[in-house]
PDB file of C-alpha atoms in Angstrom:
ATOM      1  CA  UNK A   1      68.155   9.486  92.356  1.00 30.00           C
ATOM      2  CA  UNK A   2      68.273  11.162  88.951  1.00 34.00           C
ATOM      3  CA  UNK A   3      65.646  13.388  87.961  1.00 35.00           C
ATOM      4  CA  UNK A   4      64.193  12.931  84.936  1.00 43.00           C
ATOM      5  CA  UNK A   5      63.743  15.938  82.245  1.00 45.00           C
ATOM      6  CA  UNK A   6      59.891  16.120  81.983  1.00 46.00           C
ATOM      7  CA  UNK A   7      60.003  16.775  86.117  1.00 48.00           C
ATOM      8  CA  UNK A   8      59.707  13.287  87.666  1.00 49.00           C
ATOM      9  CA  UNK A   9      62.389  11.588  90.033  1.00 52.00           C
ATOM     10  CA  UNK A  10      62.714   8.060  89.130  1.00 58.00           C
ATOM     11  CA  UNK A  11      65.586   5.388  89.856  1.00 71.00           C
ATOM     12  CA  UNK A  12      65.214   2.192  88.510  1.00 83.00           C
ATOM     13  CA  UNK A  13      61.762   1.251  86.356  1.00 92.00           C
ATOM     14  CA  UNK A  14      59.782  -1.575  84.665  1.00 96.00           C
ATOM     15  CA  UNK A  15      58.897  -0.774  81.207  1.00 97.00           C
ATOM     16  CA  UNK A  16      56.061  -1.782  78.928  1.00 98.00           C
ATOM     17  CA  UNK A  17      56.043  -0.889  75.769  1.00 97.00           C
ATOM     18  CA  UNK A  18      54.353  -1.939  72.567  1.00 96.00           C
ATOM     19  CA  UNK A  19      56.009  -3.246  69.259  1.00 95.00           C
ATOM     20  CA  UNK A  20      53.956  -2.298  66.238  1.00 91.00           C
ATOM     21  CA  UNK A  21      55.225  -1.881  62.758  1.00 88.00           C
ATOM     22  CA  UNK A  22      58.411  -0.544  63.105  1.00 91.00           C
ATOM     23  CA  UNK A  23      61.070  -2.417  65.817  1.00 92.00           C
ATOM     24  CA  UNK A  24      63.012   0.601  65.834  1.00 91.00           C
ATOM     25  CA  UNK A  25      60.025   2.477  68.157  1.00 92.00           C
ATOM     26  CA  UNK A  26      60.125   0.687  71.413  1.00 94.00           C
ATOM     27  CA  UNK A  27      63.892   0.516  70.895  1.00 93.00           C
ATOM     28  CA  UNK A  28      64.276   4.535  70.642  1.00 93.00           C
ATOM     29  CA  UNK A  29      62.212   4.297  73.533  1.00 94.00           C
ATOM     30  CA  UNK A  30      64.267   2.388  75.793  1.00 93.00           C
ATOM     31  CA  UNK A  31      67.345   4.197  74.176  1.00 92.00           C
ATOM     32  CA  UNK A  32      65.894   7.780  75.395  1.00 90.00           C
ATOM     33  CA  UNK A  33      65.305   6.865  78.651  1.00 93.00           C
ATOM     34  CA  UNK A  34      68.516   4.841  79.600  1.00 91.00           C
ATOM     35  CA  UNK A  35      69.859   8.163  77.789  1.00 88.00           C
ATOM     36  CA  UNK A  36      68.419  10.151  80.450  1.00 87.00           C
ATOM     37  CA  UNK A  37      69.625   8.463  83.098  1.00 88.00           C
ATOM     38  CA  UNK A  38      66.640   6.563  83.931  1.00 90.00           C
ATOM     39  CA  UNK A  39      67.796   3.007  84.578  1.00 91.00           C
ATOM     40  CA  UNK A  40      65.703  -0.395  83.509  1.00 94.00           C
ATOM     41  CA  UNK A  41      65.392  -3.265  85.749  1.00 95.00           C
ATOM     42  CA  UNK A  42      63.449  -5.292  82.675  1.00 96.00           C
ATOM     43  CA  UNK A  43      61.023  -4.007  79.414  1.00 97.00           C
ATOM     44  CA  UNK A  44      58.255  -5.944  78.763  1.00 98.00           C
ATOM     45  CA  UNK A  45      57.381  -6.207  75.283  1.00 96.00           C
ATOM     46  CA  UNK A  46      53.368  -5.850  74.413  1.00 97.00           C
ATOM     47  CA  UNK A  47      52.642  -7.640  71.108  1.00 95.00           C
ATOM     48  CA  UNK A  48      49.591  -8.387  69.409  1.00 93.00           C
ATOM     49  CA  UNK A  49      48.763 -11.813  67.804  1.00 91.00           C
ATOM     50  CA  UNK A  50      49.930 -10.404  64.508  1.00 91.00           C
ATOM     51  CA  UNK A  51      53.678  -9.344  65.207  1.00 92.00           C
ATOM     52  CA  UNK A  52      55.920 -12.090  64.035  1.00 91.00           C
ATOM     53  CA  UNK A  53      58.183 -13.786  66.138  1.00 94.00           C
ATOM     54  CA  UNK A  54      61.437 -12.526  64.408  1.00 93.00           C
ATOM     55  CA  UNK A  55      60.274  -8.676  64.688  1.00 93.00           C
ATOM     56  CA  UNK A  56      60.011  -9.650  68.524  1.00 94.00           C
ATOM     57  CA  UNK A  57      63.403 -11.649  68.616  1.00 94.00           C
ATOM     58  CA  UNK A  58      65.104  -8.494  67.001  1.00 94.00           C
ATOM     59  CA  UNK A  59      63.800  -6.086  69.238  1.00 94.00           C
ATOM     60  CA  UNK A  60      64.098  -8.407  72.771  1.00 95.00           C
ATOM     61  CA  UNK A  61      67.803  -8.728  71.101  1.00 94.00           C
ATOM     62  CA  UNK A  62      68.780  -5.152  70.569  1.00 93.00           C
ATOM     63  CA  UNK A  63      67.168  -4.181  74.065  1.00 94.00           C
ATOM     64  CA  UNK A  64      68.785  -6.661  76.043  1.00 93.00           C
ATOM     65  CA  UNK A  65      72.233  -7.140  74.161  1.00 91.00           C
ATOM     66  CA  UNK A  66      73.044  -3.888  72.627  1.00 90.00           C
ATOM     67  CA  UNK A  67      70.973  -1.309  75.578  1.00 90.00           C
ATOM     68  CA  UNK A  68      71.975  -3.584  78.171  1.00 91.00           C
ATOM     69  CA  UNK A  69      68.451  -3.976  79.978  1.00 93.00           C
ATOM     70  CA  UNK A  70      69.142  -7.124  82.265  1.00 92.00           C
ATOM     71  CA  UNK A  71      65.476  -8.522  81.678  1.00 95.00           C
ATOM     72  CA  UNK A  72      63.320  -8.305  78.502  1.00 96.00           C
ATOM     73  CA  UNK A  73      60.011 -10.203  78.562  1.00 96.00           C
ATOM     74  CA  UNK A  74      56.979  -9.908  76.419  1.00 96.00           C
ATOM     75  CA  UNK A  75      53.264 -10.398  76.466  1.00 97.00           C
ATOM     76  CA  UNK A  76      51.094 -10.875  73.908  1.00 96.00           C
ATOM     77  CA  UNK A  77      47.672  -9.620  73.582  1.00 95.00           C
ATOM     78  CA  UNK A  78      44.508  -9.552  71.259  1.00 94.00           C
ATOM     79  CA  UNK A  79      44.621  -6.975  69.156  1.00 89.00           C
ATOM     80  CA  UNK A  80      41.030  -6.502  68.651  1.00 89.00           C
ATOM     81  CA  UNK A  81      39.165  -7.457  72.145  1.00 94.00           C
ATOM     82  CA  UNK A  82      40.534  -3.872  74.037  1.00 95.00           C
ATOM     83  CA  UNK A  83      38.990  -4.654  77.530  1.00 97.00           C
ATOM     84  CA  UNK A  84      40.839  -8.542  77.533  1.00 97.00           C
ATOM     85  CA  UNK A  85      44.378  -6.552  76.292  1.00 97.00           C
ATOM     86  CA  UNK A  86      43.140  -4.149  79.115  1.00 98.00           C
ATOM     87  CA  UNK A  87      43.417  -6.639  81.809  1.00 98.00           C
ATOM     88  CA  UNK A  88      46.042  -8.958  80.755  1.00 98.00           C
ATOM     89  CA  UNK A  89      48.718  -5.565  80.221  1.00 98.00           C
ATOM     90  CA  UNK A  90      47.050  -4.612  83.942  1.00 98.00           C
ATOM     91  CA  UNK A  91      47.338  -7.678  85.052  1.00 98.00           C
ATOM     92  CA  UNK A  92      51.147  -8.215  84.688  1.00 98.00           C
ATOM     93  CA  UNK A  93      51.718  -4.517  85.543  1.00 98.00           C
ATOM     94  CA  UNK A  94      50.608  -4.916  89.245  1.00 98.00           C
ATOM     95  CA  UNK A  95      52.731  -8.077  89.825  1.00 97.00           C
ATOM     96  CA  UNK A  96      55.424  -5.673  88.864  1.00 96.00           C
ATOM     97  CA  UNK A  97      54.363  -3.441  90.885  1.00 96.00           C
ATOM     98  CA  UNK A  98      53.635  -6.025  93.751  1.00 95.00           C
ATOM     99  CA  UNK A  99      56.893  -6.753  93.848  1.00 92.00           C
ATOM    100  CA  UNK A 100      58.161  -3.005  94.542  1.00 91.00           C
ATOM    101  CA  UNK A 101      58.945  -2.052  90.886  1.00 89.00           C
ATOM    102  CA  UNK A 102      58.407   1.686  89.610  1.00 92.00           C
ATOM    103  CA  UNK A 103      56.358   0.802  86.402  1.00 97.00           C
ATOM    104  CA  UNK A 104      56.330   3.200  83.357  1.00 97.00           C
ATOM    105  CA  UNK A 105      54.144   2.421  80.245  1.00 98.00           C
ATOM    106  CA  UNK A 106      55.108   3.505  76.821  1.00 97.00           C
ATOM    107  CA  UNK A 107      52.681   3.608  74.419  1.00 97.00           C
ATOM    108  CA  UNK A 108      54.117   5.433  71.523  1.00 94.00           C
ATOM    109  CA  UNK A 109      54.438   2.327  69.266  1.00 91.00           C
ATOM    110  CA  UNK A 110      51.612  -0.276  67.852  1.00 89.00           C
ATOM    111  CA  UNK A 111      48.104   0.274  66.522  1.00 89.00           C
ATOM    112  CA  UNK A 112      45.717   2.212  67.693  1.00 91.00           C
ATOM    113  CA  UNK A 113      43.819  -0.316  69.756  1.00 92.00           C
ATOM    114  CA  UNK A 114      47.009  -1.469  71.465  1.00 92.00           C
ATOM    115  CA  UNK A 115      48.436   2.072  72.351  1.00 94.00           C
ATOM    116  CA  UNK A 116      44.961   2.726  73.803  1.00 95.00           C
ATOM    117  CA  UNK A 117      44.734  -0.670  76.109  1.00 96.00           C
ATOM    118  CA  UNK A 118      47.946   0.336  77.143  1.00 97.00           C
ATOM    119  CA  UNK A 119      46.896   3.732  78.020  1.00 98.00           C
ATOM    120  CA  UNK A 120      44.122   2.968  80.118  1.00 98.00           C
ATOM    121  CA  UNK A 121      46.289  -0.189  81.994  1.00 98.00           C
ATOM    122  CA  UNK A 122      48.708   2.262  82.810  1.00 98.00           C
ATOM    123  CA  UNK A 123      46.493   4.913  84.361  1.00 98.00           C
ATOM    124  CA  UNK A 124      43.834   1.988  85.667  1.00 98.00           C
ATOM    125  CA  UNK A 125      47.451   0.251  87.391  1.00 98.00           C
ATOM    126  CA  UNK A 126      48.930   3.857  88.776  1.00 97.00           C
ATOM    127  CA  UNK A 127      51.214   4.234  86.511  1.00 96.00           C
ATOM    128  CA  UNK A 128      53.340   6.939  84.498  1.00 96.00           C
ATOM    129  CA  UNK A 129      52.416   6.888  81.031  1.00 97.00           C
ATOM    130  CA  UNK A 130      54.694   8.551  78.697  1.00 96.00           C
ATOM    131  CA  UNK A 131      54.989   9.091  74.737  1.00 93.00           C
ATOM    132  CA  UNK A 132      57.505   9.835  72.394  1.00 90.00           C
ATOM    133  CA  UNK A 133      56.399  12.529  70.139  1.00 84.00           C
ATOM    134  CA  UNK A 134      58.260  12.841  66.859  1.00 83.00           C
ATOM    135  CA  UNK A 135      57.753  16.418  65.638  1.00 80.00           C
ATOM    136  CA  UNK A 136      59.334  15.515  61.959  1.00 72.00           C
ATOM    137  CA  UNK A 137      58.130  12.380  60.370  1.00 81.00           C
ATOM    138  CA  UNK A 138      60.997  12.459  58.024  1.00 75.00           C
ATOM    139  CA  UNK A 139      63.161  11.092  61.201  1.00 73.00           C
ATOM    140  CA  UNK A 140      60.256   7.687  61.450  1.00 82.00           C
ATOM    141  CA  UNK A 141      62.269   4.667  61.388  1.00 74.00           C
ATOM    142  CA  UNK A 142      65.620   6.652  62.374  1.00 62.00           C
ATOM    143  CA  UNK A 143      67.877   5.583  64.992  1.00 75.00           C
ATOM    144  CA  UNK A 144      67.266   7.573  68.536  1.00 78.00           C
ATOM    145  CA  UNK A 145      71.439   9.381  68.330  1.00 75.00           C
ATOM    146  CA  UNK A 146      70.894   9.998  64.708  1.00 65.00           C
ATOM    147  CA  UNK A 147      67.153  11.901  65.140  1.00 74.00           C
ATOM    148  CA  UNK A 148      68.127  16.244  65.950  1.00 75.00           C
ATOM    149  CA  UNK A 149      67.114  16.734  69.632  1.00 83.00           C
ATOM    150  CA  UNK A 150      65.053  19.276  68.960  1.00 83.00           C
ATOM    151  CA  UNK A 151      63.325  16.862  66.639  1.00 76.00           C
ATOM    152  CA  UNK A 152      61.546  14.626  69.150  1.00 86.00           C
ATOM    153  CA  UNK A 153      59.996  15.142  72.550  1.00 81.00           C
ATOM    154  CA  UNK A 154      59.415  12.546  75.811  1.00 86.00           C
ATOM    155  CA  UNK A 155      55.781  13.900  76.926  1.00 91.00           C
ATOM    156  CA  UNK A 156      54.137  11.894  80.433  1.00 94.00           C
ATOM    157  CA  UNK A 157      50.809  11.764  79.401  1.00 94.00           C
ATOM    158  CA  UNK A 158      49.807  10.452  82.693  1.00 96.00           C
ATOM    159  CA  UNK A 159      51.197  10.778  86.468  1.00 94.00           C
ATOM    160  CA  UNK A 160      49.424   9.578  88.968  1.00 92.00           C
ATOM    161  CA  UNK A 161      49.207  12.741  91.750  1.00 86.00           C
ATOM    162  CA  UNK A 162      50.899  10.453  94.552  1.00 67.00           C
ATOM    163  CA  UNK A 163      53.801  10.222  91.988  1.00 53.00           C
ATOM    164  CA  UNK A 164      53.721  13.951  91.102  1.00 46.00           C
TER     165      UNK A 164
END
């Protein structure tokens, strides 16, 4: 097992994260964490209605072909009704889970409303919730290997205390 730098021990995870504007988020995302050793059985890409299909077949594309990550999947959600993207993105966590998977849920990307549904998914479903906090805007929309390390942070937001 590899420990991972914020102080959790994790092997192989699930992730969910959410595309929003800008396809290079979830990617850094996935990027950091295969960077830190923390291996990805499959991502799971949470879209609203509104992100067109071609944003989504970049970023399944880059995940899967150029970061390697065996399984990408996505699931859409409204963007609007919180409690129905609550339970959908809850929903598909704990079949993950069901079937023995470490889930982590990302919500550094997408609107408010989706980061939030995540959020509460991820702590409602057990889960470690992370973010990645960019401390210089200048660096949005960068690549992950060309952003200064001391430029960005991965903060858990969430860990359940049987995980801790």
């Amino acid at each position: 097992m590899r420990k991972f730098r914020v102080g959790w021990v994790v092997e192989v995870a699930v992730l969910f994260t959410v595309l929003g504007l800008s396809e290079v988020v979830p990617v850094n995302t996935v990027w950091i964490l295969l960077d830190r050793g923390i291996a990805l059985s499959k991502v799971v890409v949470v879209t609203s209605e509104t992100i067109p299909q071609s944003k989504l077949s970049l970023v399944k594309t880059i995940i899967g072909e150029d970061l390697s990550v065996d399984s990408v999947d996505h699931l859409r959600v409204p963007e609007v009704d919180i409690e129905r993207a609550v339970n959908l993105v809850k929903g598909r966590i704990l079949r993950e889970k069901e079937s023995g998977e470490e889930v982590l849920v990302d919500v550094t990307g997408g609107r408010k409303t989706m980061s939030i549904a995540c959020y509460k998914a991820g702590i409602e479903a057990g889960c470690k919730v992370i973010y990645v906090h960019l401390r210089d805007e200048k660096y949005f929309n960068w690549l992950y290997p060309l952003i200064p390390r001391h430029k960005y942070s991965l903060v858990v937001l969430y860990e359940p205390s049987s995980a801790k």
